[in-house]
mmCIF file of C-alpha atoms in Angstrom:
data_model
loop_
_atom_site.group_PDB
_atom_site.id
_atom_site.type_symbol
_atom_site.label_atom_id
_atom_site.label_comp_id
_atom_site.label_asym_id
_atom_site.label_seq_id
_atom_site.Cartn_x
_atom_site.Cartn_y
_atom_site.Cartn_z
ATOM 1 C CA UNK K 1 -11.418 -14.522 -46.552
ATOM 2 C CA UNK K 2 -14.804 -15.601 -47.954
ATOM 3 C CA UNK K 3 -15.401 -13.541 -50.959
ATOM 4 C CA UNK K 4 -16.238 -16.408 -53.019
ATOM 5 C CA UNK K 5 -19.129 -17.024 -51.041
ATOM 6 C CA UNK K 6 -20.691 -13.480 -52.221
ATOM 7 C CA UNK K 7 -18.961 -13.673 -56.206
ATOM 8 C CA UNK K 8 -20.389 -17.256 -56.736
ATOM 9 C CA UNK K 9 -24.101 -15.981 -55.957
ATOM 10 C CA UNK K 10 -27.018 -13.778 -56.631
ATOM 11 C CA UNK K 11 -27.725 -10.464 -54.176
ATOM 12 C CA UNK K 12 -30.079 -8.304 -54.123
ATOM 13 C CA UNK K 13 -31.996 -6.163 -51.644
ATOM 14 C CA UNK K 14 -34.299 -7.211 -49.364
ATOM 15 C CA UNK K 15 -34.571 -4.838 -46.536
ATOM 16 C CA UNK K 16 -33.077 -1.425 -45.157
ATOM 17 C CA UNK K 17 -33.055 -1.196 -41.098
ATOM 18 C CA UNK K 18 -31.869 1.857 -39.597
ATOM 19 C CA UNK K 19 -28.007 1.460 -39.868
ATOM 20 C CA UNK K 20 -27.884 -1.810 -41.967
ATOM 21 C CA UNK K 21 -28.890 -3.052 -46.086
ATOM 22 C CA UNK K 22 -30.019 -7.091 -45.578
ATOM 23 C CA UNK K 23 -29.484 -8.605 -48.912
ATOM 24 C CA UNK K 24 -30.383 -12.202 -49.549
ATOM 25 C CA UNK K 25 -30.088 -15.031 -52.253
ATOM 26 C CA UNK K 26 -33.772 -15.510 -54.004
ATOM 27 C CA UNK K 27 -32.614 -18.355 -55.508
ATOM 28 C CA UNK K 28 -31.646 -20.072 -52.223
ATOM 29 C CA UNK K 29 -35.574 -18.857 -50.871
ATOM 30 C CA UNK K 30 -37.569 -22.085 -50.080
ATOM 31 C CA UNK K 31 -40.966 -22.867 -47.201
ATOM 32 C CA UNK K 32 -41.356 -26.521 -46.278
ATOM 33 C CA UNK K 33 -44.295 -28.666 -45.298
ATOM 34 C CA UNK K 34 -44.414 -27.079 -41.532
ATOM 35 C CA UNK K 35 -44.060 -22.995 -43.028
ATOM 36 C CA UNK K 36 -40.150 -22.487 -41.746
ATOM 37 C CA UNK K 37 -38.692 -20.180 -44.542
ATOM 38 C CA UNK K 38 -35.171 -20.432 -45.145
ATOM 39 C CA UNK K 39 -32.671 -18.518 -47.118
ATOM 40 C CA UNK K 40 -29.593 -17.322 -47.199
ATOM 41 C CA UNK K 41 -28.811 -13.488 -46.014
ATOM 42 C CA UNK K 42 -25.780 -11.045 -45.324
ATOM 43 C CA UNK K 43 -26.124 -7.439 -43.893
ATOM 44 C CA UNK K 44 -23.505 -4.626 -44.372
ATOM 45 C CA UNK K 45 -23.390 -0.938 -42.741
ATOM 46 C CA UNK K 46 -25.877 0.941 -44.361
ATOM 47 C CA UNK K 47 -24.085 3.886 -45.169
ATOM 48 C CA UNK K 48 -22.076 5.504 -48.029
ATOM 49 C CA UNK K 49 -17.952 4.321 -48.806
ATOM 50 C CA UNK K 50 -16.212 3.611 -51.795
ATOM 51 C CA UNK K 51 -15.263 0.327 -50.596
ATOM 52 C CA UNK K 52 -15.622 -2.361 -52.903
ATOM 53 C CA UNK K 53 -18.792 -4.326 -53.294
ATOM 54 C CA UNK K 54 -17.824 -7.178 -51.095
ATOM 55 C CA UNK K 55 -15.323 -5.832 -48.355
ATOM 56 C CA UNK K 56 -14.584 -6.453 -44.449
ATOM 57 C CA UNK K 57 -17.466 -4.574 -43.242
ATOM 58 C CA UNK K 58 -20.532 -6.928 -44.408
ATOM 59 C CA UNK K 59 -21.724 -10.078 -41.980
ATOM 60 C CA UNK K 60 -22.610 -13.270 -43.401
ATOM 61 C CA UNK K 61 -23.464 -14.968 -45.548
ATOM 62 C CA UNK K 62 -25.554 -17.211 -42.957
ATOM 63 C CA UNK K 63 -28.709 -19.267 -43.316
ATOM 64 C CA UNK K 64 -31.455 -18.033 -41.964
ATOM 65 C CA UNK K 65 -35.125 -19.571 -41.184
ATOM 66 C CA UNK K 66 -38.268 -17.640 -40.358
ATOM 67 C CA UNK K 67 -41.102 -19.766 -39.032
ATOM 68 C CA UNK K 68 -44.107 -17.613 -39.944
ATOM 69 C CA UNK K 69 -46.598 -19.670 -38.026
ATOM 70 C CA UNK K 70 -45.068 -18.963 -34.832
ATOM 71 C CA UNK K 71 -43.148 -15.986 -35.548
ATOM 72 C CA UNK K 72 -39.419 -17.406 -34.842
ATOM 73 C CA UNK K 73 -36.389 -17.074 -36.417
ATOM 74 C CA UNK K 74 -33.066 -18.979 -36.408
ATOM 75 C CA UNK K 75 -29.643 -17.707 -37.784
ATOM 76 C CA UNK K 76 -26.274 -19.398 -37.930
ATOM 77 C CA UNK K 77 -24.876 -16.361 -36.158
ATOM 78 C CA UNK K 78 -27.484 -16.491 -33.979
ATOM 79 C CA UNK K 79 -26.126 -16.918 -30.273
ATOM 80 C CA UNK K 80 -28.119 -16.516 -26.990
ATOM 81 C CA UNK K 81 -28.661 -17.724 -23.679
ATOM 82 C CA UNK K 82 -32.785 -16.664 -23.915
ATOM 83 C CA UNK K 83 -33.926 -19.136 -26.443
ATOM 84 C CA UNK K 84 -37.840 -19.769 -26.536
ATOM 85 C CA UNK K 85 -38.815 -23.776 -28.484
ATOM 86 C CA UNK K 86 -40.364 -23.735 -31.474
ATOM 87 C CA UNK K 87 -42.495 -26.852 -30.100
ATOM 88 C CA UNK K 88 -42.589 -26.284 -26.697
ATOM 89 C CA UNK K 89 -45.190 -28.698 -25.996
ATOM 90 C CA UNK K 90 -42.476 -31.357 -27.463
ATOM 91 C CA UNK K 91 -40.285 -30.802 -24.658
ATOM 92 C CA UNK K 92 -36.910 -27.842 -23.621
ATOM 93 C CA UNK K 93 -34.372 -29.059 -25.726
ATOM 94 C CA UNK K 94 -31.378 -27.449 -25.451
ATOM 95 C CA UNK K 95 -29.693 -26.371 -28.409
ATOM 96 C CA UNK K 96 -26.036 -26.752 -29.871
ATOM 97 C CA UNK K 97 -23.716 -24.192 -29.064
ATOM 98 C CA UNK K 98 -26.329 -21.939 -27.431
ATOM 99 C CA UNK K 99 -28.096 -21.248 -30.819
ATOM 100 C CA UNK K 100 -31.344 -21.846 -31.532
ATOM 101 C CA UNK K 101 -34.804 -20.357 -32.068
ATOM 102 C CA UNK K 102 -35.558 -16.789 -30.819
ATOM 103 C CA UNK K 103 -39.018 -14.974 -30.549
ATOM 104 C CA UNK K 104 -39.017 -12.231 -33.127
ATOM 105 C CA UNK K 105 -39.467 -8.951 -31.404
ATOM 106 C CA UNK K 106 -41.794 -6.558 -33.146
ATOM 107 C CA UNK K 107 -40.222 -2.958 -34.760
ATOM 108 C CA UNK K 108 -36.896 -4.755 -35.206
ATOM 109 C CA UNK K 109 -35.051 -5.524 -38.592
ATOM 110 C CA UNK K 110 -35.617 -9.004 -38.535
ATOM 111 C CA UNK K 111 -39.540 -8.217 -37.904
ATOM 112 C CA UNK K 112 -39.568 -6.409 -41.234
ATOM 113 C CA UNK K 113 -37.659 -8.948 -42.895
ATOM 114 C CA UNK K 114 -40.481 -11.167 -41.664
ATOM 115 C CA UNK K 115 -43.537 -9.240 -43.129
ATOM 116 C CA UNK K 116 -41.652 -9.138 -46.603
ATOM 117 C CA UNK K 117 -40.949 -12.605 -46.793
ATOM 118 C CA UNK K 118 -44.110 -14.266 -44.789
ATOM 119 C CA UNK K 119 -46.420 -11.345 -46.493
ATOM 120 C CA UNK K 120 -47.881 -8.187 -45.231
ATOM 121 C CA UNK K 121 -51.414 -7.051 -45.582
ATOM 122 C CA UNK K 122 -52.023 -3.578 -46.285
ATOM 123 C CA UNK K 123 -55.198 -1.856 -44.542
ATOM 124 C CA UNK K 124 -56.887 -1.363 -48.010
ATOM 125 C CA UNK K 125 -56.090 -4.313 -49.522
ATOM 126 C CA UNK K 126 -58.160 -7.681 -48.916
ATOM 127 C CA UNK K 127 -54.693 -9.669 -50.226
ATOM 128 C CA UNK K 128 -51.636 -10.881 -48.609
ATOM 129 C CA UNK K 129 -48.109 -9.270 -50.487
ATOM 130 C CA UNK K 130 -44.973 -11.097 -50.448
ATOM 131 C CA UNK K 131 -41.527 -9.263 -51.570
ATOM 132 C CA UNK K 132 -40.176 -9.999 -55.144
ATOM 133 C CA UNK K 133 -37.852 -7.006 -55.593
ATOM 134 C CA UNK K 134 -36.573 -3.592 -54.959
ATOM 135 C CA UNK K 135 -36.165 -0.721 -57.133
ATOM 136 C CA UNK K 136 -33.149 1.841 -56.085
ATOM 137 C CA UNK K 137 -31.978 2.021 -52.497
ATOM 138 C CA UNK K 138 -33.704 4.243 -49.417
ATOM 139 C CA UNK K 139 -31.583 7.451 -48.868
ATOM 140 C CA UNK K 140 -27.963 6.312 -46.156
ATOM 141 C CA UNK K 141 -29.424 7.702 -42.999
ATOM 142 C CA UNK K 142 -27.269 11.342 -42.092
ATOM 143 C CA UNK K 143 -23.951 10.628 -40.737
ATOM 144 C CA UNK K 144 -22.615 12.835 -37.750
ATOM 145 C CA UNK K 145 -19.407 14.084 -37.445
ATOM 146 C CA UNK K 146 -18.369 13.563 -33.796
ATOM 147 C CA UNK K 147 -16.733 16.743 -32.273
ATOM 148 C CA UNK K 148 -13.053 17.123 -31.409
ATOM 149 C CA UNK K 149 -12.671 17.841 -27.798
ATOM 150 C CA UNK K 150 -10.314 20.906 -26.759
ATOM 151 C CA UNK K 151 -8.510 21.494 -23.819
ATOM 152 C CA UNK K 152 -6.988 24.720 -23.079
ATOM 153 C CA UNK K 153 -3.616 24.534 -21.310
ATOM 154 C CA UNK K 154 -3.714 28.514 -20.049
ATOM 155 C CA UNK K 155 -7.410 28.030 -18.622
ATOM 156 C CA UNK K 156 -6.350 24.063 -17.588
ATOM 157 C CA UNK K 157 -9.487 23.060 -17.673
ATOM 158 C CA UNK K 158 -11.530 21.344 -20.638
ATOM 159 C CA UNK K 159 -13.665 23.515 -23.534
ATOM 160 C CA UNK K 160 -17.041 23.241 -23.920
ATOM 161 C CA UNK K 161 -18.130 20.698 -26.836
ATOM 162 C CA UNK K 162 -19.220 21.366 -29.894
ATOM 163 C CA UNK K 163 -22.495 20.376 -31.382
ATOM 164 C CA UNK K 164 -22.550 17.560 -33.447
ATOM 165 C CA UNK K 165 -21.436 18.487 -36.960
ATOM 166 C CA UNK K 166 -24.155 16.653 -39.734
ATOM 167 C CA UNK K 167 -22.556 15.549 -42.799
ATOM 168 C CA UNK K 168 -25.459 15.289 -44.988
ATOM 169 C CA UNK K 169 -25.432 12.862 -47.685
ATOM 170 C CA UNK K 170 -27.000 13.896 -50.972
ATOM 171 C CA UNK K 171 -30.276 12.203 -51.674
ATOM 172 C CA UNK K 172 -31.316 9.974 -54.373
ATOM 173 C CA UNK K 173 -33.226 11.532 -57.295
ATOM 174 C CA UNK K 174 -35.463 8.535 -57.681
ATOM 175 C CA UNK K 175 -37.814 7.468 -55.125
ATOM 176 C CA UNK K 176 -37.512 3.248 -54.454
ATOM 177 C CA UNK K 177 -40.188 1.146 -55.871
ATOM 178 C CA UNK K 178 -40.700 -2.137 -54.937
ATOM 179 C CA UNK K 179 -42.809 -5.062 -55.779
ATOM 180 C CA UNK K 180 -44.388 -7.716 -54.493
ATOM 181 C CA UNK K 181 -46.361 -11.145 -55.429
ATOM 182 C CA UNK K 182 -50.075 -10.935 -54.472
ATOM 183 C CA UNK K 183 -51.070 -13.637 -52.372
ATOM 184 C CA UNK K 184 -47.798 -15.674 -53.780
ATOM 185 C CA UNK K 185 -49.627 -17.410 -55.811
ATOM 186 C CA UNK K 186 -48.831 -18.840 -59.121
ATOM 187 C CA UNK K 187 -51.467 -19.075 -61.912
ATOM 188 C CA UNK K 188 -50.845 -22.189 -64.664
ATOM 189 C CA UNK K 189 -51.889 -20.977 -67.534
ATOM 190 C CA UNK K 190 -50.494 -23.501 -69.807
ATOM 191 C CA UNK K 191 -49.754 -26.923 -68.060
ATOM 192 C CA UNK K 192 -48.389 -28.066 -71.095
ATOM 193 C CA UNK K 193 -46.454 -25.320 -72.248
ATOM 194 C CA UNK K 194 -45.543 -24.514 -68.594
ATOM 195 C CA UNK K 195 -46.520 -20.859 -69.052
ATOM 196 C CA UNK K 196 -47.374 -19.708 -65.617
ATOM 197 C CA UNK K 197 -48.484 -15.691 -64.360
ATOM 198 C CA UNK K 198 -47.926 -13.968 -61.422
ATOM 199 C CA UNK K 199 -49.850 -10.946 -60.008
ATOM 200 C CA UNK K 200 -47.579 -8.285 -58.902
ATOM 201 C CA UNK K 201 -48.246 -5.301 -56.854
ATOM 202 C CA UNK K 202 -45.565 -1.790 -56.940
ATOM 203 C CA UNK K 203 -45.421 0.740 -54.483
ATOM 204 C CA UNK K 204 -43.586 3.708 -54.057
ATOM 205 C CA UNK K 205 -40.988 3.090 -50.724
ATOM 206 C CA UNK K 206 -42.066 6.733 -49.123
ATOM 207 C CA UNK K 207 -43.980 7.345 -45.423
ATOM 208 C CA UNK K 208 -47.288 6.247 -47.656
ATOM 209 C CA UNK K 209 -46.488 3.554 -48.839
ATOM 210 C CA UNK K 210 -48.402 5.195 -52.651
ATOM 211 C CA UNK K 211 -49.206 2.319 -54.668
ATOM 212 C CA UNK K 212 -47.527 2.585 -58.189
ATOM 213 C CA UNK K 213 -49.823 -0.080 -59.776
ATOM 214 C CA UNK K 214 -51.336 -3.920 -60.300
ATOM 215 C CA UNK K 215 -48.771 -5.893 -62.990
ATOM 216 C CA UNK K 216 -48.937 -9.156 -64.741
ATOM 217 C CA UNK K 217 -45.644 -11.497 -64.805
ATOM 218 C CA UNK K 218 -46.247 -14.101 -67.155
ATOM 219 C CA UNK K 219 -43.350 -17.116 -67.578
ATOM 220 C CA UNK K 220 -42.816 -19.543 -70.106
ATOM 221 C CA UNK K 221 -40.532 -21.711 -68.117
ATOM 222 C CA UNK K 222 -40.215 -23.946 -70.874
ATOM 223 C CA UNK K 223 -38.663 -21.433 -73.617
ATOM 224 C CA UNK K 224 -37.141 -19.229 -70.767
ATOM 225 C CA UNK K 225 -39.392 -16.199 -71.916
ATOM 226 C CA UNK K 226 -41.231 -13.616 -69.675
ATOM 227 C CA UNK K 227 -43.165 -10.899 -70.573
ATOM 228 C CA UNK K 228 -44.426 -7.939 -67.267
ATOM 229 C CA UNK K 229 -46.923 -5.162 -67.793
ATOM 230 C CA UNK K 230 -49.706 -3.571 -66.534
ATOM 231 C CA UNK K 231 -52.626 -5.503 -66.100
ATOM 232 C CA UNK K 232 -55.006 -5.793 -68.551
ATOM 233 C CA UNK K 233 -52.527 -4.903 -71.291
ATOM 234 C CA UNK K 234 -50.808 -7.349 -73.334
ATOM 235 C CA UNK K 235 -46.856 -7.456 -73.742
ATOM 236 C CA UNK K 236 -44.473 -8.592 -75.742
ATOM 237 C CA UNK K 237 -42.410 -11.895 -74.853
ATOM 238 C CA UNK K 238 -38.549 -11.299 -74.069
ATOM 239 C CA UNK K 239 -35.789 -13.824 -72.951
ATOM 240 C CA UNK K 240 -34.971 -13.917 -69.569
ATOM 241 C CA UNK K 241 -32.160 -11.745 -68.846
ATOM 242 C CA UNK K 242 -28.853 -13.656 -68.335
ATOM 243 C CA UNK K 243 -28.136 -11.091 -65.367
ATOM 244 C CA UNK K 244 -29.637 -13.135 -62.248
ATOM 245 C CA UNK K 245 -29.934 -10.173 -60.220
ATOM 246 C CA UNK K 246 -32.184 -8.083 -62.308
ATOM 247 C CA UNK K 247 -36.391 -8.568 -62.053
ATOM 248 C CA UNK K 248 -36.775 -10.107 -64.731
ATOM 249 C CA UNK K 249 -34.459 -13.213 -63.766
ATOM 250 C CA UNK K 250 -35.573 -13.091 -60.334
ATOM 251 C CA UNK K 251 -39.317 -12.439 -61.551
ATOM 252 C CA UNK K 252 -39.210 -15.666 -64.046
ATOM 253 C CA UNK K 253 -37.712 -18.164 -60.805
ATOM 254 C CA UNK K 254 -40.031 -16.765 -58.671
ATOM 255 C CA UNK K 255 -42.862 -18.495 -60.766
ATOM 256 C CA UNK K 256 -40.681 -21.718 -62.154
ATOM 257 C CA UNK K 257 -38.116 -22.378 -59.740
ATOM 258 C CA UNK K 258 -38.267 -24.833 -56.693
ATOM 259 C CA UNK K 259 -39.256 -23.255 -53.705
ATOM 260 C CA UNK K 260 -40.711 -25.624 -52.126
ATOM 261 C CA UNK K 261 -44.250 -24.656 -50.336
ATOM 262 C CA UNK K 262 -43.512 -21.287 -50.916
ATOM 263 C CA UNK K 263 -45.415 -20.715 -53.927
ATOM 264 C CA UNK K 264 -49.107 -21.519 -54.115
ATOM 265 C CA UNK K 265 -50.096 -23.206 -57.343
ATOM 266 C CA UNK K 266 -53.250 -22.519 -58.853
ATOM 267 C CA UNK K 267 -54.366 -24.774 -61.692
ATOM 268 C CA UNK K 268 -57.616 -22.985 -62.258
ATOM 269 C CA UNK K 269 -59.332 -23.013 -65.761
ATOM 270 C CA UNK K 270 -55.677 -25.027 -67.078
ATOM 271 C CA UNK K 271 -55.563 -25.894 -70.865
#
């Protein structure tokens, strides 16, 4: 019914829970002046069909906020009778339709979507990572077969079940990579050319979390150039690539776009 909503936008991963893929619209990503987040997000069944890309199975898309200083989040498909106020000490207010702010509950989908988007810290790391992009998808979890139950008429009385058949889905050669903007800052190089630089952060998407390596994004918002490499190590300038869902197009509005209070800018040492 709504699949213009999906073909008129840009998708691309943002985080795998145990039976659903979250995808959300970068471009839409924004922070105001009192750190509520809000983007726009749909989830499908994370599992393996040769449906077509946008079919009957995927929710959304919605508008979402996250409000990282108090850990809530809000959702247009939101709906509960257990809501908690965002500023209590304002006053209960109750909300429209019975949807409203919730209290994120930790080692749930929504909590992870929180730490990519608000920043996680690693243990060894003294800096704050927020999600750019992801690299290949996480392995569909097994699907099992549910067994066929068997009566027999001579015996009248019901077989035994079965154990659950697995139907093992074949896994990816290539582990996921993702990156991430330290600190979410963005560096002015440039003011007057507008060439801005990003630090980026990889890691491999396995139990350890390995870290690939530290990267350099570098914009020229005004010529619609980027160049990305390791740091340290100069690279060539490219054009932006007109596909809006690769890194590089979601790398280069990352650092120019308008996100609001989402990006720190850092005019340090400016020409």
């Amino acid at each position: 019914m709504n699949e213009k909503d999906y073909q008129s936008r840009s998708w691309i991963l943002l985080a795998e829970s145990k039976n659903k893929n979250w995808f959300y619209d970068p471009y839409t990503l924004r922070e105001d002046q009192e750190s509520v987040i809000s983007f726009d997000a749909f989830f499908s069944p994370r599992e393996k069909n040769n449906l077509a890309q946008f079919n009957a199975t995927i929710v959304g898309p919605y508008r979402q906020k996250i409000d990282c200083f108090s850990n809530h989040h809000w959702s247009e498909t939101l709906y509960t009778q257990n809501l908690v106020a965002t500023a209590p000490l304002v006053g209960e207010t109750k909300p429209v339709n019975g949807s409203g702010w919730v209290k994120i509950t930790p080692r749930t989908a929504i909590a992870y979507v929180r730490s990519r988007l608000c920043g996680r810290k690693f243990i060894d790391d003294q800096n704050v990572n927020f999600f750019l992009f992801q690299d290949g998808f996480l392995d569909a979890p097994v699907a099992k077969k549910a067994p066929v139950e068997v009566f027999d008429e001579k015996a009248n009385k019901q077989m035994p079940l079965p154990k659950e058949e697995e139907v093992k889905i074949s896994a990816s050669e290539k582990t996921p990579v993702f990156y991430e903007v330290i600190n979410n800052e963005i560096a002015i190089i440039d003011q007057k050319k507008n060439i801005r630089q990003l630090k980026v952060s990889s890691y491999l998407l396995d139990k350890n979390f390995a870290k690939q390596g530290d990267y350099v994004l570098m914009a020229d918002c005004q010529n619609q150039q980027i160049s990305f490499g390791p740091q340290g190590s100069p690279q060539k300038w490219v054009a932006v690539p007109e596909e809006k869902n690769s890194f590089g197009a979601v790398g280069f509005n990352r650092a120019c776009g308008d996100h609001g209070s989402y990006m720190k800018l850092q005019t340090k040492g400016v020409q």
